[in-house]
XYZ file of C-alpha atoms in Angstrom:
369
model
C 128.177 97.797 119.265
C 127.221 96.898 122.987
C 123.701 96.024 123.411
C 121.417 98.658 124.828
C 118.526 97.893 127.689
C 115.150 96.842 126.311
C 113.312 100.037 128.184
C 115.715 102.347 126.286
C 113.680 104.827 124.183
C 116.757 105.401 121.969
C 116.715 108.358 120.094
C 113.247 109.647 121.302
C 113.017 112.679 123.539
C 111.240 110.742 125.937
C 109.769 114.376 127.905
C 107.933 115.370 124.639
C 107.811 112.374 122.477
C 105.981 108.964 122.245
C 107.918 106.023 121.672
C 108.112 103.945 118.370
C 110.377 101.404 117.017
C 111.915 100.965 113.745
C 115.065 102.586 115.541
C 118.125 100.235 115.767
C 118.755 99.184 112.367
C 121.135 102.497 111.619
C 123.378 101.298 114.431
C 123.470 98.354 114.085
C 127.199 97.198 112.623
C 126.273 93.407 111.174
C 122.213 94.373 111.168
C 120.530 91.285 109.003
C 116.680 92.227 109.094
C 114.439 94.748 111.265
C 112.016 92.475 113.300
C 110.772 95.211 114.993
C 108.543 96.861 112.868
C 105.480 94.668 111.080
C 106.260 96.082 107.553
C 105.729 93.834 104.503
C 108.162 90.677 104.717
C 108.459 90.823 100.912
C 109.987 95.252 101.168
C 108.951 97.559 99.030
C 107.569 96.545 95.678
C 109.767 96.922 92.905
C 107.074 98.741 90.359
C 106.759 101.469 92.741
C 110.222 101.749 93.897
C 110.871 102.423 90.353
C 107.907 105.195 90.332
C 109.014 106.879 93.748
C 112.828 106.725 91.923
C 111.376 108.500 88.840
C 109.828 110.741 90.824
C 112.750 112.811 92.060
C 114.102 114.309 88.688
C 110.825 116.576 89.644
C 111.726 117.266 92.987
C 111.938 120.976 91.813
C 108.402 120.993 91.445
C 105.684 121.303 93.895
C 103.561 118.722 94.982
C 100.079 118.975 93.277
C 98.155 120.167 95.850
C 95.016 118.253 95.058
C 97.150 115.152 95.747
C 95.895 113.968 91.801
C 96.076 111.365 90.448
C 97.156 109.374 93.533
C 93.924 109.927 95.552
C 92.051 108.900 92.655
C 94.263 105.645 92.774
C 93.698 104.672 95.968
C 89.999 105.641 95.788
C 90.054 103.129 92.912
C 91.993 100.253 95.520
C 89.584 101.230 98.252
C 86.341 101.008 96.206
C 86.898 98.973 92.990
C 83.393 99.275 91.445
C 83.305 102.419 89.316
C 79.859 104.111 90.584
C 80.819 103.576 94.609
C 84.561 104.799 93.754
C 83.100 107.651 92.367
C 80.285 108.841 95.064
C 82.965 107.858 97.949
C 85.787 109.792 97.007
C 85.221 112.898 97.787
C 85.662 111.394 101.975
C 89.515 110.704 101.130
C 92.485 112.224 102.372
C 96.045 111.807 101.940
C 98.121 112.626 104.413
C 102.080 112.655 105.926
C 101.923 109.217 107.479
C 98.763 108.505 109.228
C 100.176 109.909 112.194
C 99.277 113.104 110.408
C 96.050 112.575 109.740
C 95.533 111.057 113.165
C 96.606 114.277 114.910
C 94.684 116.372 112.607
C 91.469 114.637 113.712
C 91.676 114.740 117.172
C 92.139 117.981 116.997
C 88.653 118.199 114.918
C 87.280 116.379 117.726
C 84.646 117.495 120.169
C 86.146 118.586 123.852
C 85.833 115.957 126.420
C 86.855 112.573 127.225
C 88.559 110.145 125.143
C 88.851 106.035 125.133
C 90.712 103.769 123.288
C 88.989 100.200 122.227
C 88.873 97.850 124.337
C 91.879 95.573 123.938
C 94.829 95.252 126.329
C 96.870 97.716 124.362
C 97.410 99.288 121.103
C 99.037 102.423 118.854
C 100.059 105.117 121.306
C 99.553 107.908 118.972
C 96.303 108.239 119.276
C 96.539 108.507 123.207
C 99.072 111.044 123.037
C 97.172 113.194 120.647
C 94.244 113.108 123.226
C 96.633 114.490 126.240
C 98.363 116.954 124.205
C 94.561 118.317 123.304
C 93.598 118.377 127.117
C 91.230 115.615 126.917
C 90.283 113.400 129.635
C 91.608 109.835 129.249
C 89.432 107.017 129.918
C 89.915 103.532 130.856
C 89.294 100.933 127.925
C 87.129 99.434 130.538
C 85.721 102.590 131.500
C 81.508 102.166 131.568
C 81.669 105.778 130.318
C 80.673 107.062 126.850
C 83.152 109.344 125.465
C 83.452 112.168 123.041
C 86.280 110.827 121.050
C 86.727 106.552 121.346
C 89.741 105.236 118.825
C 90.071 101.844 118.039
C 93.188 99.832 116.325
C 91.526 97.097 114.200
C 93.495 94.929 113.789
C 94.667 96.180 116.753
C 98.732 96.826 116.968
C 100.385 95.266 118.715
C 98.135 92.630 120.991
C 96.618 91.104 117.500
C 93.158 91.261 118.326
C 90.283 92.100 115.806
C 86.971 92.658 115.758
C 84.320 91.428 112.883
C 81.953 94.317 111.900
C 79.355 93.185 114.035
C 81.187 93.721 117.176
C 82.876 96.738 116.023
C 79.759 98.303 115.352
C 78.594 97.037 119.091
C 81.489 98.459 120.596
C 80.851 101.966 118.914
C 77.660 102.077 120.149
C 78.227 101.229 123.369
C 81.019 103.812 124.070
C 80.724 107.004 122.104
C 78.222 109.485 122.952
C 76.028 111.031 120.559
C 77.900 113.657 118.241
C 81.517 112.476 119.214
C 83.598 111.222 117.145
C 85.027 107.594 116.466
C 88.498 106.906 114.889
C 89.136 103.583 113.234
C 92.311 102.335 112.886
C 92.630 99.705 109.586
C 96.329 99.685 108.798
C 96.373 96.332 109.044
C 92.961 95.073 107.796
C 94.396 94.648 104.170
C 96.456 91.519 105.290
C 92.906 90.209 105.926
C 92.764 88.785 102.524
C 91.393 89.360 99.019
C 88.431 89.995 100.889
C 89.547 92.217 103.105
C 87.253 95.224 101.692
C 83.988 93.497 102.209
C 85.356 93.301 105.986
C 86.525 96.576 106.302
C 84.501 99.623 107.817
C 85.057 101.609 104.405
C 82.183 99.841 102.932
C 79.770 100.353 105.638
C 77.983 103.702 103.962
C 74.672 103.412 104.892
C 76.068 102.783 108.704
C 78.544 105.574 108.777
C 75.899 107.820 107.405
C 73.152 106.781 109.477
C 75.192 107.085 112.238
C 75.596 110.794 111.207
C 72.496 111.881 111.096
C 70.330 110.025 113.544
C 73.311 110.405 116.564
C 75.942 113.212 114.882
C 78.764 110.364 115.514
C 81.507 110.600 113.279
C 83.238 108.251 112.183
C 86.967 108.129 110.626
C 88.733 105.071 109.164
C 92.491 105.955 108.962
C 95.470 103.734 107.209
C 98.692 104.056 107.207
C 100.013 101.774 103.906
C 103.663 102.209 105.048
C 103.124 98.779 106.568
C 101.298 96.980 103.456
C 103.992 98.448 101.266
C 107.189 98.637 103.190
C 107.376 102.247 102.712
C 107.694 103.380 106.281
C 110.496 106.058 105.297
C 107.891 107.606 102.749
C 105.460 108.765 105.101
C 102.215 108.118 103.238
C 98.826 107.426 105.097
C 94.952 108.454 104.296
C 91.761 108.804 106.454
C 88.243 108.220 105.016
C 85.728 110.805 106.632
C 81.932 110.352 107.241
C 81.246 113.177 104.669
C 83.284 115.436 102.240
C 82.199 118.653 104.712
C 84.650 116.407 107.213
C 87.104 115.930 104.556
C 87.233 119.416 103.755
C 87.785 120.632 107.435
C 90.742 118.413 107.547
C 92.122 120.096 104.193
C 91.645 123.649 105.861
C 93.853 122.190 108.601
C 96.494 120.407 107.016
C 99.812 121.983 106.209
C 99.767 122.504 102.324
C 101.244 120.092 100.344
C 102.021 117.741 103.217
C 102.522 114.654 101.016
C 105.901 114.912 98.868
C 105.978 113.856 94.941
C 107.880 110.887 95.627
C 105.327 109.245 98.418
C 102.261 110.296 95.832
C 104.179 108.618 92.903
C 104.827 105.784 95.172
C 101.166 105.091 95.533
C 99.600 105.992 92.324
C 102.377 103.089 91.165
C 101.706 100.485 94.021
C 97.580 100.573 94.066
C 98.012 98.760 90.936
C 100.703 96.027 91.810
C 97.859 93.301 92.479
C 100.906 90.412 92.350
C 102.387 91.825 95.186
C 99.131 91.818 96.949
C 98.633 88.111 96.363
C 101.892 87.156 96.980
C 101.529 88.572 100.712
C 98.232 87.034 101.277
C 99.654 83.881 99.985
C 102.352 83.523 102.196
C 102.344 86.026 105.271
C 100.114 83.408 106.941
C 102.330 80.443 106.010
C 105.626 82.189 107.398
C 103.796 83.467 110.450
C 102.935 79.990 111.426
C 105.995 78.460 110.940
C 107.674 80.986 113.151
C 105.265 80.088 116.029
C 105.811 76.893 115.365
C 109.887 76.893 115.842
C 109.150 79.141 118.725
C 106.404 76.728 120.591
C 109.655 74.061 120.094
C 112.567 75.984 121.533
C 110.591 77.969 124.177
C 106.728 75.809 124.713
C 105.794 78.063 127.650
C 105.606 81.171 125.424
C 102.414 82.244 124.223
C 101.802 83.528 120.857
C 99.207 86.295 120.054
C 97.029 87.423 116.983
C 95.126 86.687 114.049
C 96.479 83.971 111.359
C 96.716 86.975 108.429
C 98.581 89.370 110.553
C 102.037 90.666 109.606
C 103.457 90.218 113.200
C 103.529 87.862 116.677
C 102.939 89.673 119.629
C 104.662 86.968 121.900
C 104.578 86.533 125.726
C 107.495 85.116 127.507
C 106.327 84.986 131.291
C 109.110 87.018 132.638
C 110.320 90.904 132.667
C 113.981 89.236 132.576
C 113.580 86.268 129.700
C 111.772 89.357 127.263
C 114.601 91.751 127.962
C 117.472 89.352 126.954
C 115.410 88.459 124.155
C 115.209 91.761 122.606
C 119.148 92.424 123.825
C 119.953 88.951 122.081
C 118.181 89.944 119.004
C 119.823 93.139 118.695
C 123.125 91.729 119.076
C 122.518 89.378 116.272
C 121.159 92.240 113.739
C 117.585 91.352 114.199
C 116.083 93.700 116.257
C 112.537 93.200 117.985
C 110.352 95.060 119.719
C 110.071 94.993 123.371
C 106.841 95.431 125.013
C 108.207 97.299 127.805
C 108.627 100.840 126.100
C 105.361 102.444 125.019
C 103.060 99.443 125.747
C 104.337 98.936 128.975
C 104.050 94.850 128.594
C 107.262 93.902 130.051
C 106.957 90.220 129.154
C 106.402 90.682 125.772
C 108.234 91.032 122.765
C 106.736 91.876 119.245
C 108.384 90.435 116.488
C 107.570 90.938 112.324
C 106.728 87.851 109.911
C 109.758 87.588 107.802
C 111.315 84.822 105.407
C 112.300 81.716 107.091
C 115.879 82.522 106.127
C 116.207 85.738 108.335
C 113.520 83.667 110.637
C 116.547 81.495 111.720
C 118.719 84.252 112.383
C 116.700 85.370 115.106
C 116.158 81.657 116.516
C 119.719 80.743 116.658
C 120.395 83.984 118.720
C 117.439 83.451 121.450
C 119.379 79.487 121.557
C 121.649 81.753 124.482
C 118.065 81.988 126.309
């Protein structure tokens, strides 16, 4: 299989469609492990594979289309304590992927402009919902308020993060009053067994205040095909500021968007708290010793994002070094993600925490760099 250029966008209709990866592996002839997408390093967990599996001897059935009893479930993951599980989760949605949900909302939205947060880069979908709606596109830097800001926290695929103190800052100082914000927290449950107390999901008084004293909205959305290495599955969720909000989305949706298998998948995998420990435990350990081989073969590369995160975003200085990189990876059946495509970062790659085993793989082919 000859190697393709890094800028190729593969098998996405580049006119109409926004580039993602997760591409290669299926043509890939000797493909090892997919760098390129910041899944789980530890795959799908077992307990729910085994649920999902289950699940298709009632494929002949229809979905239930109150998405029971996996909302409940992952109301249950989201909010633990019995009395703020049950006043919160009437505000959750399932939906097919978050990219869904993400769509849906922005088209909820108020007309007008729209901003992404204020980081260097991050998800594209969000931008390309905005255009396809005819909204205006700010700068992140833009001193403008708009009606629609979105921010990816952790933010995909620079690394950065923002604390609730300076998310809540940034919301206020760049969404006007009765506009809508969109929180991104796919990634906030690598945070740690904490990771709730840090998340915007537990801020009701703020997200209601906000409501009523300014008619901002605000929107946390996750997509748990990363946590759970169930990208194939489709399965994300938004939180709205209010059931009315939660409703309007339902009114929207396409009925019974989220299949048996994906709802079996997550009623099984809320409650697989080993597999939750296990990445806390070592995500953080692998991700540092994979910077650490890098700084040694290639010192003048600089590696990006939090210490939990599932993924480097990695600068190599040069346009040419990044594209043999991702060409070298490829070749060796451990694809990466190149920076150029999408995120237009040219220098960077993007590569996924994985097992020190597969980790070397990908080392010994950028030894040709």
């Amino acid at each position: 299989m000859p190697v393709t250029d890094a800028s190729s966008n593969g098998p996405w209709d580049a006119k109409v469609q926004q580039f993602h990866g997760g591409q290669d592996w299926a043509h890939i002839d000797n493909f090892v492990e997919d760098f390129s997408v910041t899944t789980n390093a530890f795959g799908m967990p077992a307990s729910a594979k085994a649920a999902a599996t289950r699940a298709i001897e009632h494929s002949h059935h229809y979905p239930p289309a109150d998405q029971e009893p996996a909302r409940s479930s992952l109301a249950r993951f989201l909010w633990p304590a019995e009395a703020e599980c049950a006043a919160q989760k009437d505000r959750l949605i399932l939906g097919n992927g978050a990219s869904e949900l993400i769509d849906l909302v922005i088209r909820m939205a108020p007309a007008g402009s729209w901003k992404p947060g204020p980081f260097r880069t991050q998800y594209k979908e969000y931008e390309r919902s905005a255009r396809n709606n005819g909204m205006e596109l700010l700068d992140a830097d833009s001193p403008d308020k708009a009606s629609v800001a979105c921010l990816v926290n952790p933010c995909n695929p620079t690394g950065d993060y923002l604390d609730l103190p300076d998310l809540k800052s940034w919301i206020a100082a760049n969404v006007r009053p009765g506009g809508y914000v969109v929180i991104d927290e796919s990634m906030q449950p690598w945070h740690s067994p904490e990771f709730r107390a840090h998340s915007l999901t537990s801020q009701h008084d703020y997200i209601q205040q906000l409501l009523e004293e300014q008619g901002i909205a605000v929107f946390v959305v996750h997509s748990w095909t990363k946590l759970w290495c169930c990208t194939g599955l489709r399965l994300g969720s938004v939180v709205c500021p209010s059931a009315d909000h939660m409703r309007a989305i339902k009114k929207a949706q396409v009925p019974w968007s989220v299949n048996v298998i994906a709802l079996a998948f997550l009623n099984a995998v809320v409650a697989d708290d080993a597999y939750l420990r296990r990445t806390w435990e070592k995500t953080p350990v692998w991700r540092q010793q994979t910077i650490d081989r890098i700084a040694e073969m290639f010192p003048q590369w600089e590696c990006h994002g939090r210490t939990f995160l599932s993924w480097i975003w990695v600068d190599t200085k040069s346009e040419d070094v990044a594209r043999k990189a991702v060409d070298l990876a490829r070749a060796a059946g451990v694809p990466v993600r190149s920076g150029l495509p999408g995120y237009n970062h040219p220098t960077f790659v993007r590569l996924a925490v994985r097992e020190p085993e597969k980790v070397g793989v990908l080392i010994d082919a950028w030894k040709n760099l």
